[in-house]
Amino acid sequence: MRKILVTSALPYANGSIHLGHLVEYIQTDIWVRFQKMQGNLVYYICADDTHGTPIMLMAEQENITPEILVKNIHIEHAKDFEDFHVNFDNFYSTNSSENKELSENIYRALVKNNKIFEKEIEQFYDTDKKMFLPDRFIKGECPKCRAKDQYGDSCESCGATYNPTDLNNPYSVLTGLSPVKKKTKHYFFKLSECSNFLSKWTKLDTLQKEARNKLDEWFKAGLSDWDISRDAPYFGFEIPDAPGKFFYVWLDAPIGYMASFKNFADNNKLSFDDFWKNNSDTELVHFIGKDILYFHALFWPATLEYSGYRKPTKIYAHGFLTVNGEKMSKSRGTFITARSYLDNIKNPNLLRYYYASKLNDSMEDIDLNLQDFSAKVNSDLVGKFINIPSRTSGFISKYFENKLVPIENIEDKKARDLILGIINIKDLVLEHYESRFFSKLIKLLMTQVESLNEFISQKEPWVLAKKEGQHKVNSDLHQICSTCLHAFRLVSIFITPVIPELTSKIALFFNESPYKSFSDIETEANEINKYEHLMQRLDLKDIEAMIVTKK
RNA sequence: AGUGAUGUAGCUCAGUUGGUUAGAGCGCAGCAUUCAUAAUGCUGAGGUCGAGAGUUCAAGUCUCUCCAUCACUACCA
């Protein structure tokens, strides 16, 4: 049995969960549910990422403390995840005592290993706000193309990158005032000394090929040291023995994975060290978006290495979500929050299914085409999948007292082949899940369902039902409908990680408890309950309503 | 600007180490059917595989150039 600690990236606590976030959480949740159904010991850990300047300022604007802000957001996030059936074992917060302690200890270990040094740097300072300004909080004229109102790190007009001190006529986004340059002492992590370790580590099959290509750029350019401190005022953890200096949020955010697990382990009498001590034989798997690859594939493993912890086993990066082929946009109404989806479309299974049908193991972006979305889920799930019990169970109820013919008594060769065929794809199904090639999985399963619909059309049970002797137990009619329902049940078990809530209803239809293991395919159902519609078709009007709805 | 990636039917995507008339689902057209949430089955139309050049007996698949789209470029997260 494998022991796996799985994480999704920590959502930042300054806004709502949207459909882009959900690509990652749904992808991870499917993978975790798959591992659990395989009988592996898996813990799925996450937390809100709560520190940094934006959250501090947002709280100030709302006239509440940052602590209250992140607490409110946490409640909202947790509810969104729950409603999308994203089943964390622990959803915690980086603003926790566990995280503070771990961050401090890790920092001390880095100091002890001579990986931290101090350096005085010059930064823009807002004299009115009395704070140093992050790049994103300074705007000005691009030094290259002279476009106005460009951010301090790059120009959206010409794409140039530079330092905020290069801007012409810089101003503070907070006050509009011209910031002054001011010297300040910062703490740096000697990432430049980690090249050997990192270049070795990234070749250990921990990363996707594209990700490794991307990192090679960095190695070629040479790694720079990493500024891990920020000046007060800053919402975060104060650095030990450095009053007025705080950990940069990206230092304590990944440590939040550890802290969330620590919290979980303490509450469940598990061993923290078992999963985090150096050379642990457990697996540590991070699901992330491609935008935060650097933090997870450079800073994070280096931090772990030089503070004496285990390193990640796998980092799985996925692409971004586009809606109708374009970046999500508030003005187009395609910036869709989790809550807006739930309010309008209601059924989370549809999105889970759709994402699964498009996800693979690469870092490519995936597109949510809303027309395609409704066509696909209606056609696949309602028209094909749910259609199987819908068109066969009536006969079983009407003539055979809800009893199914046992699989071993099914005589027709074609019928037996259908059932065996589905049982035989098990290895392929597991392979697609393990490799995160969910699109292939969905295609494979849908092909099975298509064969079933084809089978029903060929056998014409409705014609048989009108014939003499077909209402007796074990008749052709009984066998054909039983075959389809057995096969439908098998497909349902295979697809459970994708749409667990729907298949739990299907289990109920077969008078069973929800499917918890792939070995459930070795047993069979012998009766059904009266069929009731398992899901509704998606109406395009609901999608239109969702696009208009703005938050 | 640099780097990484993507560009295959109206839409969303498959296309293994280059090998016969380029595939699927949806959509569309026609037929069949009525058990089923106008669901299903069968048949068909539809593509100069982003553009151009090259290597090869043979290229969607390899090389180069160009175009378009996306992402990243370290003190926003």
XYZ file of C-alpha atoms (C1' of nucleotides) in Angstrom:
628
model
C 0.000 0.000 0.000
C 1.282 3.420 -0.950
C 1.212 6.265 1.555
C 0.633 9.537 -0.225
C 0.286 13.090 0.960
C -1.392 15.130 -1.754
C -1.784 18.884 -1.889
C -3.466 21.422 -4.095
C -2.060 24.930 -4.237
C -3.273 27.190 -1.465
C -5.942 29.619 -2.672
C -5.132 33.206 -1.795
C -7.527 34.586 0.774
C -8.301 37.836 -1.010
C -11.112 36.635 -3.223
C -13.635 34.001 -4.130
C -12.949 30.622 -5.643
C -13.661 30.713 -9.374
C -13.877 28.151 -12.160
C -10.168 28.532 -12.882
C -9.257 27.487 -9.350
C -11.599 24.560 -9.650
C -9.646 22.976 -12.494
C -6.929 22.234 -10.004
C -9.073 21.189 -7.067
C -11.249 18.950 -9.205
C -8.235 17.424 -10.915
C -6.586 16.729 -7.586
C -9.767 15.504 -5.954
C -10.340 12.997 -8.767
C -6.792 11.724 -8.433
C -7.079 11.450 -4.658
C -10.401 9.640 -4.832
C -8.870 7.282 -7.366
C -5.948 6.530 -5.043
C -8.302 5.933 -2.165
C -10.420 3.577 -4.251
C -7.233 1.709 -5.052
C -6.802 1.091 -1.355
C -3.853 3.435 -0.872
C -3.472 5.543 2.228
C -3.926 9.084 1.020
C -4.300 12.408 2.764
C -5.474 15.398 0.783
C -4.268 18.592 2.395
C -4.885 22.226 1.631
C -5.180 25.598 3.340
C -5.921 29.224 2.659
C -2.891 31.351 1.864
C -3.493 34.314 4.101
C -0.448 36.580 4.282
C 0.963 39.449 2.292
C 0.358 43.041 1.361
C -2.864 42.626 -0.658
C -4.659 41.012 2.257
C -3.412 43.582 4.697
C -4.664 46.398 2.489
C -7.947 44.699 1.736
C -8.673 44.310 5.433
C -7.809 47.934 5.994
C -10.201 48.937 3.253
C -13.002 46.871 4.742
C -12.149 48.277 8.132
C -11.614 44.882 9.745
C -8.524 43.127 10.981
C -6.722 40.816 8.552
C -7.424 37.961 10.957
C -11.161 38.480 10.623
C -10.891 38.907 6.876
C -9.098 35.611 6.384
C -11.466 33.870 8.751
C -14.472 35.030 6.719
C -12.850 34.036 3.449
C -11.975 30.665 4.894
C -15.597 29.932 5.656
C -16.573 30.890 2.120
C -13.813 28.854 0.482
C -14.546 25.784 2.578
C -18.198 25.882 1.584
C -17.365 26.270 -2.101
C -15.052 23.266 -2.030
C -17.532 21.172 -0.143
C -20.272 22.006 -2.625
C -18.068 20.919 -5.507
C -17.358 17.659 -3.677
C -13.710 18.532 -3.252
C -12.959 16.350 -0.313
C -9.952 17.663 1.602
C -8.835 15.692 4.606
C -7.849 19.035 6.045
C -8.482 22.555 4.789
C -6.574 24.829 7.107
C -4.955 28.252 7.112
C -1.398 29.546 6.847
C -2.252 31.976 9.605
C -1.952 29.285 12.249
C 0.216 28.557 15.246
C 1.496 25.387 13.561
C 2.619 27.353 10.539
C 4.262 30.041 12.623
C 6.247 27.498 14.554
C 7.269 25.485 11.494
C 8.246 28.611 9.577
C 10.393 29.838 12.427
C 12.044 26.467 12.865
C 12.755 26.128 9.186
C 14.172 29.625 9.086
C 16.411 28.854 12.066
C 17.592 25.674 10.385
C 18.436 27.651 7.262
C 20.351 30.164 9.341
C 22.193 27.346 11.038
C 23.076 25.850 7.664
C 24.468 29.190 6.633
C 21.872 29.683 3.902
C 20.619 33.094 5.027
C 22.378 36.419 4.702
C 21.478 40.050 5.179
C 21.741 42.719 2.542
C 20.732 46.317 2.376
C 18.570 47.112 -0.642
C 16.912 50.223 -1.920
C 13.153 50.177 -2.443
C 10.372 52.601 -3.125
C 8.643 53.860 -0.024
C 5.278 55.542 0.341
C 5.854 58.279 2.882
C 2.155 58.829 3.499
C 1.302 55.146 4.020
C 4.634 54.676 5.744
C 5.316 51.429 3.948
C 7.577 49.957 1.316
C 5.818 49.289 -1.953
C 5.810 45.927 -3.735
C 6.349 46.143 -7.516
C 2.672 45.781 -8.218
C 1.843 48.798 -6.107
C 3.937 51.156 -8.129
C 2.924 52.446 -11.516
C 4.553 54.773 -13.920
C 5.726 55.367 -17.440
C 7.423 52.438 -19.177
C 11.127 53.245 -19.629
C 11.146 51.476 -23.020
C 7.965 52.475 -24.835
C 6.793 55.285 -22.573
C 3.324 53.812 -22.139
C 1.625 55.329 -19.131
C 0.279 53.631 -15.988
C 2.401 50.493 -16.242
C 3.173 48.259 -13.300
C 6.513 48.338 -11.585
C 7.715 44.991 -12.912
C 6.649 44.821 -16.537
C 4.918 46.760 -19.263
C 1.664 45.381 -20.595
C 2.031 47.506 -23.670
C 5.446 46.457 -24.981
C 6.132 43.474 -22.709
C 9.394 44.856 -21.374
C 10.496 43.802 -17.911
C 12.436 46.072 -15.596
C 12.725 47.194 -12.001
C 10.286 49.654 -10.478
C 13.153 52.055 -9.983
C 13.468 52.228 -13.791
C 9.988 53.732 -14.243
C 9.590 57.313 -15.336
C 7.403 59.404 -13.064
C 6.561 56.576 -10.674
C 3.618 56.890 -8.315
C 2.198 54.853 -5.489
C -0.987 52.998 -6.395
C -2.112 53.479 -2.800
C -1.823 57.218 -2.488
C -0.899 58.494 -5.929
C 2.102 60.183 -4.390
C 5.525 59.951 -5.836
C 7.392 57.347 -3.782
C 10.850 57.985 -2.408
C 13.765 55.583 -2.533
C 14.721 54.288 0.839
C 17.286 51.820 2.060
C 16.286 48.818 4.105
C 17.849 45.618 5.365
C 16.497 42.398 3.888
C 17.131 38.722 4.490
C 18.050 36.520 1.564
C 18.085 32.804 1.015
C 21.227 31.681 -0.821
C 19.441 30.000 -3.672
C 22.520 30.525 -5.842
C 24.276 27.897 -3.733
C 21.519 25.361 -4.401
C 22.050 24.916 -8.139
C 23.776 21.577 -7.818
C 21.163 20.127 -5.571
C 18.283 21.536 -7.630
C 19.507 20.560 -11.048
C 19.964 17.021 -9.759
C 16.603 17.036 -8.045
C 14.672 18.275 -11.065
C 16.009 15.378 -13.108
C 14.563 12.810 -10.715
C 11.339 12.370 -12.631
C 9.571 14.703 -10.241
C 8.520 17.069 -12.990
C 6.777 16.930 -16.314
C 8.959 17.286 -19.365
C 7.706 20.793 -20.185
C 8.300 21.860 -16.628
C 11.853 20.632 -16.734
C 12.455 22.552 -19.976
C 11.206 25.637 -18.280
C 13.486 25.181 -15.312
C 16.496 24.641 -17.518
C 16.112 28.259 -18.536
C 16.662 29.245 -14.978
C 19.662 27.065 -14.458
C 21.186 28.433 -17.634
C 20.620 31.993 -16.475
C 21.970 31.133 -13.047
C 19.918 31.199 -9.883
C 19.699 34.410 -7.905
C 19.363 34.634 -4.194
C 15.852 34.896 -2.908
C 14.617 37.816 -0.848
C 12.548 36.254 1.919
C 11.819 39.253 4.123
C 9.414 42.165 3.997
C 9.263 45.248 6.122
C 6.480 46.160 8.500
C 3.674 46.854 8.097
C 3.070 43.400 6.685
C 0.485 40.759 7.542
C 2.501 37.648 8.251
C 4.977 36.135 10.679
C 7.692 38.252 12.198
C 11.156 36.862 11.598
C 12.839 35.599 14.790
C 15.357 38.073 16.222
C 14.507 40.605 13.537
C 11.943 43.063 14.830
C 9.936 44.780 12.110
C 10.928 42.170 9.518
C 8.417 39.608 8.295
C 8.601 36.438 6.263
C 7.681 37.023 2.651
C 4.371 35.229 2.089
C 5.932 32.777 -0.376
C 8.208 31.489 2.341
C 5.456 30.499 4.708
C 2.842 29.551 2.087
C 4.297 26.161 1.095
C 5.166 25.517 4.709
C 1.395 25.814 5.066
C 1.192 22.365 3.460
C 3.204 21.014 6.371
C 1.291 23.027 8.919
C -2.063 21.869 7.635
C -0.873 18.293 7.796
C 0.545 18.867 11.281
C -2.816 20.129 12.421
C -4.499 17.118 10.831
C -1.977 14.655 12.218
C -2.293 16.034 15.746
C -6.061 15.743 15.613
C -5.960 12.223 14.232
C -3.034 10.757 16.119
C -0.882 10.380 13.024
C 2.841 10.767 12.826
C 3.927 14.065 11.289
C 7.481 12.830 10.921
C 6.378 9.766 9.044
C 5.457 12.037 6.170
C 7.960 14.863 6.513
C 11.224 13.596 7.944
C 14.129 13.476 5.568
C 14.136 10.346 3.392
C 10.572 9.511 4.324
C 9.328 6.588 2.258
C 5.919 8.176 1.843
C 5.041 10.111 -1.287
C 4.507 13.853 -1.385
C 2.571 15.017 -4.432
C 1.846 18.661 -5.227
C -0.763 19.702 -7.772
C -0.161 23.271 -8.910
C -0.835 25.704 -11.726
C 1.984 26.309 -14.176
C 2.341 29.877 -12.930
C 3.746 28.845 -9.570
C 6.157 26.230 -10.823
C 9.177 28.259 -9.724
C 8.112 28.442 -6.160
C 7.446 24.734 -6.002
C 10.313 23.444 -8.086
C 13.067 25.805 -6.919
C 12.471 27.623 -3.651
C 10.412 24.947 -1.990
C 12.660 21.906 -2.480
C 15.697 24.030 -1.635
C 14.042 25.213 1.546
C 13.212 21.636 2.497
C 16.639 20.313 1.616
C 18.506 22.795 3.751
C 16.183 22.590 6.714
C 16.353 18.805 6.883
C 12.990 17.709 5.493
C 11.906 15.381 2.737
C 11.420 16.709 -0.794
C 8.349 16.377 -3.029
C 7.987 13.125 -4.957
C 5.992 14.660 -7.787
C 4.983 18.115 -8.882
C 2.094 18.019 -11.291
C 1.497 21.323 -13.029
C -1.614 22.020 -15.046
C -2.507 24.818 -17.437
C -4.967 27.634 -17.039
C -8.639 27.749 -17.773
C -9.945 29.816 -20.617
C -13.653 30.424 -21.116
C -14.887 30.382 -24.707
C -11.281 30.419 -25.815
C -10.332 33.577 -23.973
C -8.959 34.586 -20.635
C -11.692 34.820 -18.023
C -12.971 38.331 -18.043
C -15.212 40.246 -15.703
C -16.457 42.513 -18.455
C -17.423 39.579 -20.676
C -19.126 37.920 -17.721
C -16.857 34.912 -18.017
C -15.176 35.488 -14.691
C -17.381 32.896 -13.078
C -17.137 32.189 -9.383
C -17.812 28.798 -7.871
C -20.824 30.262 -6.138
C -22.246 31.782 -9.283
C -21.954 28.411 -11.013
C -23.731 26.695 -8.142
C -26.476 29.306 -7.983
C -27.209 29.030 -11.685
C -26.244 25.589 -12.892
C -26.492 23.899 -9.516
C -25.061 20.521 -10.472
C -21.307 20.297 -9.720
C -21.092 16.879 -11.381
C -21.404 18.537 -14.762
C -18.314 20.664 -14.311
C -16.360 17.805 -12.764
C -17.248 15.624 -15.720
C -16.447 18.292 -18.272
C -13.072 19.114 -16.761
C -12.236 15.421 -16.549
C -13.126 15.018 -20.208
C -10.484 17.621 -21.087
C -7.705 17.106 -18.566
C -4.440 15.395 -19.398
C -0.928 15.183 -17.983
C 0.409 18.286 -19.697
C 0.649 21.954 -18.787
C -1.599 23.006 -21.644
C -4.462 25.363 -20.949
C -7.921 23.908 -21.094
C -10.901 25.658 -22.548
C -14.374 25.776 -21.096
C -16.511 26.401 -24.131
C -19.937 26.998 -22.672
C -21.839 25.772 -25.730
C -19.674 22.686 -25.855
C -20.070 22.247 -22.112
C -23.820 21.999 -22.242
C -23.797 19.872 -25.404
C -21.250 17.490 -23.937
C -22.720 16.923 -20.513
C -26.239 16.572 -21.893
C -25.167 14.211 -24.606
C -22.700 12.100 -22.628
C -24.224 12.002 -19.188
C -27.941 12.224 -19.881
C -28.254 11.042 -23.472
C -25.868 8.122 -23.178
C -24.872 7.218 -19.650
C -27.987 7.780 -17.568
C -30.018 6.685 -20.552
C -28.987 3.057 -19.978
C -30.920 2.499 -16.742
C -33.580 4.871 -17.967
C -34.381 2.689 -20.970
C -33.929 -0.758 -19.417
C -34.963 -0.600 -15.773
C -38.654 -0.167 -16.601
C -38.846 -3.697 -17.952
C -37.022 -5.117 -14.946
C -39.419 -3.407 -12.579
C -42.554 -4.194 -14.552
C -42.006 -7.851 -15.330
C -39.252 -9.196 -13.096
C -39.900 -7.728 -9.657
C -36.729 -5.630 -9.842
C -34.531 -8.737 -9.877
C -31.546 -9.017 -12.219
C -30.303 -12.141 -13.949
C -26.935 -13.010 -12.336
C -24.004 -12.391 -14.651
C -23.039 -16.063 -14.707
C -26.468 -16.973 -16.085
C -26.257 -14.621 -19.013
C -26.068 -16.760 -22.131
C -25.933 -14.464 -25.141
C -22.338 -14.198 -26.306
C -22.574 -10.552 -27.262
C -24.036 -9.770 -23.864
C -21.327 -11.622 -21.996
C -18.668 -9.933 -24.111
C -20.061 -6.535 -23.240
C -19.758 -7.179 -19.537
C -16.378 -8.886 -19.778
C -15.171 -6.125 -22.055
C -15.816 -3.562 -19.352
C -14.222 -5.659 -16.635
C -11.199 -6.083 -18.866
C -10.515 -2.384 -19.288
C -9.822 -2.086 -15.576
C -6.032 -1.868 -15.965
C -6.348 0.771 -18.638
C -8.763 2.735 -16.471
C -6.341 2.657 -13.550
C -3.484 3.680 -15.806
C -5.355 6.708 -17.115
C -6.248 7.785 -13.598
C -2.731 7.345 -12.297
C -1.217 9.307 -15.177
C -3.890 12.020 -14.883
C -4.955 11.403 -18.462
C -8.588 11.838 -17.535
C -9.628 12.789 -21.060
C -8.612 9.345 -22.297
C -10.403 7.766 -19.364
C -13.652 9.541 -20.153
C -13.397 8.643 -23.825
C -12.770 5.010 -22.943
C -15.732 4.827 -20.604
C -18.036 6.632 -23.010
C -17.144 4.130 -25.717
C -18.406 1.379 -23.428
C -21.645 3.233 -22.870
C -22.078 3.738 -26.606
C -21.765 -0.020 -27.131
C -24.539 -0.521 -24.608
C -26.909 1.822 -26.403
C -26.041 0.092 -29.646
C -26.715 -3.297 -28.034
C -30.133 -2.191 -26.838
C -31.061 -0.952 -30.293
C -30.021 -4.240 -31.852
C -31.861 -6.375 -29.335
C -35.010 -4.248 -29.293
C -36.256 -5.167 -25.813
C -39.479 -3.208 -26.445
C -40.293 -5.638 -29.270
C -39.515 -8.650 -27.093
C -41.733 -7.264 -24.343
C -44.746 -7.743 -26.582
C -43.973 -11.390 -27.266
C -45.235 -14.529 -25.637
C -43.144 -15.925 -22.783
C -40.839 -12.910 -22.480
C -42.190 -11.920 -19.085
C -40.841 -15.051 -17.442
C -37.714 -14.955 -15.333
C -34.513 -15.419 -17.327
C -36.215 -14.704 -20.660
C -34.259 -12.903 -23.395
C -35.857 -9.656 -22.312
C -34.772 -10.250 -18.737
C -31.241 -11.127 -19.823
C -30.779 -8.167 -22.123
C -31.935 -5.594 -19.604
C -29.928 -7.227 -16.825
C -26.826 -7.166 -18.996
C -27.170 -3.451 -19.563
C -27.693 -2.717 -15.910
C -24.734 -4.846 -14.804
C -22.580 -3.105 -17.381
C -23.898 0.293 -16.358
C -23.002 -0.473 -12.766
C -19.441 -1.376 -13.756
C -18.958 1.856 -15.660
C -20.385 3.738 -12.691
C -17.802 2.219 -10.374
C -15.014 3.189 -12.746
C -16.215 6.763 -13.057
C -16.835 7.273 -9.344
C -13.751 9.442 -8.661
C -15.005 11.885 -11.283
C -18.645 12.158 -10.247
C -18.853 10.545 -6.799
C -22.117 12.136 -5.836
C -23.903 10.905 -8.934
C -22.593 7.373 -8.604
C -23.600 7.277 -4.961
C -27.146 7.794 -6.224
C -26.553 5.018 -8.723
C -25.349 2.749 -5.931
C -28.575 3.502 -4.124
C -30.509 2.533 -7.244
C -28.770 -0.857 -7.073
C -29.508 -1.033 -3.354
C -25.846 -0.694 -2.488
C -23.787 1.697 -0.451
C -21.569 4.187 -2.330
C -18.684 2.635 -4.235
C -15.490 2.861 -2.222
C -13.194 0.523 -4.086
C -12.540 -0.643 -7.622
C -12.813 -4.181 -6.330
C -16.557 -3.507 -6.214
C -16.515 -4.628 -9.847
C -15.874 -8.158 -8.609
C -19.255 -8.242 -6.915
C -22.581 -7.661 -8.597
C -25.945 -6.186 -7.849
C -28.907 -8.562 -7.928
C -31.747 -6.106 -7.754
C -32.659 -2.537 -8.464
C -34.933 0.066 -7.005
C -37.546 1.824 -9.041
C -35.729 4.113 -11.435
C -36.024 7.804 -10.852
C -34.253 10.431 -12.932
C -30.687 10.635 -11.733
C -30.003 14.058 -13.180
C -31.525 16.889 -15.156
C -30.454 18.154 -18.535
C -28.598 21.418 -18.517
C -30.591 24.279 -19.968
C -28.691 26.871 -21.980
C -30.737 29.518 -20.218
C -28.972 28.696 -16.964
C -25.627 29.296 -18.616
C -26.811 32.604 -19.999
C -28.037 33.619 -16.577
C -24.677 32.721 -15.093
C -22.803 34.848 -17.585
C -24.899 37.884 -16.788
C -24.582 37.366 -13.051
C -21.600 39.278 -11.783
C -20.086 39.455 -8.380
C 12.364 41.547 -26.150
C 13.970 36.496 -24.260
C 12.328 31.536 -22.969
C 8.735 27.519 -22.963
C 4.398 25.766 -25.194
C 0.200 25.553 -28.583
C -2.021 26.029 -33.766
C -5.654 19.060 -37.072
C -13.299 19.199 -39.741
C -18.456 24.666 -37.530
C -17.126 23.393 -31.904
C -14.049 20.482 -28.317
C -10.215 17.222 -28.998
C -7.327 12.004 -30.514
C -3.404 10.996 -33.786
C 1.949 5.646 -30.960
C 9.035 5.032 -33.075
C 7.332 9.349 -40.395
C 4.189 4.516 -44.186
C -1.663 2.935 -47.774
C -8.160 6.945 -49.262
C -6.369 11.925 -41.766
C -9.933 9.906 -36.696
C -13.705 10.585 -32.429
C -17.623 13.123 -29.870
C -20.838 17.175 -30.435
C -23.274 20.083 -34.276
C -25.483 19.525 -39.348
C -28.415 16.450 -43.352
C -31.159 11.984 -44.349
C -33.247 7.304 -42.749
C -34.904 3.951 -38.816
C -37.028 3.451 -34.009
C -40.250 4.567 -29.691
C -37.887 1.275 -24.215
C -35.801 6.179 -22.667
C -35.221 13.291 -19.891
C -37.080 14.981 -28.522
C -33.062 10.438 -25.402
C -31.063 5.980 -29.111
C -29.320 3.339 -33.732
C -27.735 3.511 -38.973
C -25.923 6.371 -43.221
C -23.784 10.812 -45.073
C -21.666 15.738 -46.005
C -17.571 18.420 -43.960
C -10.329 19.106 -43.278
C -4.789 21.654 -49.081
C -3.473 18.905 -40.547
C -1.457 27.897 -39.164
C 1.865 29.637 -43.783
C 6.255 28.733 -46.641
C 10.638 25.987 -47.639
C 13.700 21.598 -46.815
C 15.160 16.228 -45.621
C 12.978 11.428 -47.401
C 10.798 6.441 -51.815
C 7.169 8.441 -48.084
C 5.642 14.054 -43.284
C 0.007 16.057 -39.416
C 4.396 13.299 -37.560
C 11.641 15.269 -38.581
C 14.597 20.342 -39.751
C 14.498 25.692 -40.706
C 11.933 30.438 -41.366
C 7.627 33.194 -40.688
C 2.578 34.225 -38.623
C -1.036 33.795 -34.634
C -2.442 32.550 -29.570
C -1.067 31.505 -24.388
C 2.200 31.428 -20.235
C 6.627 32.703 -17.551
C 10.741 36.355 -17.020
C 12.448 35.938 -9.329
C 10.773 41.870 -3.826
C 1.535 40.659 -6.526
C 0.246 36.086 -5.094
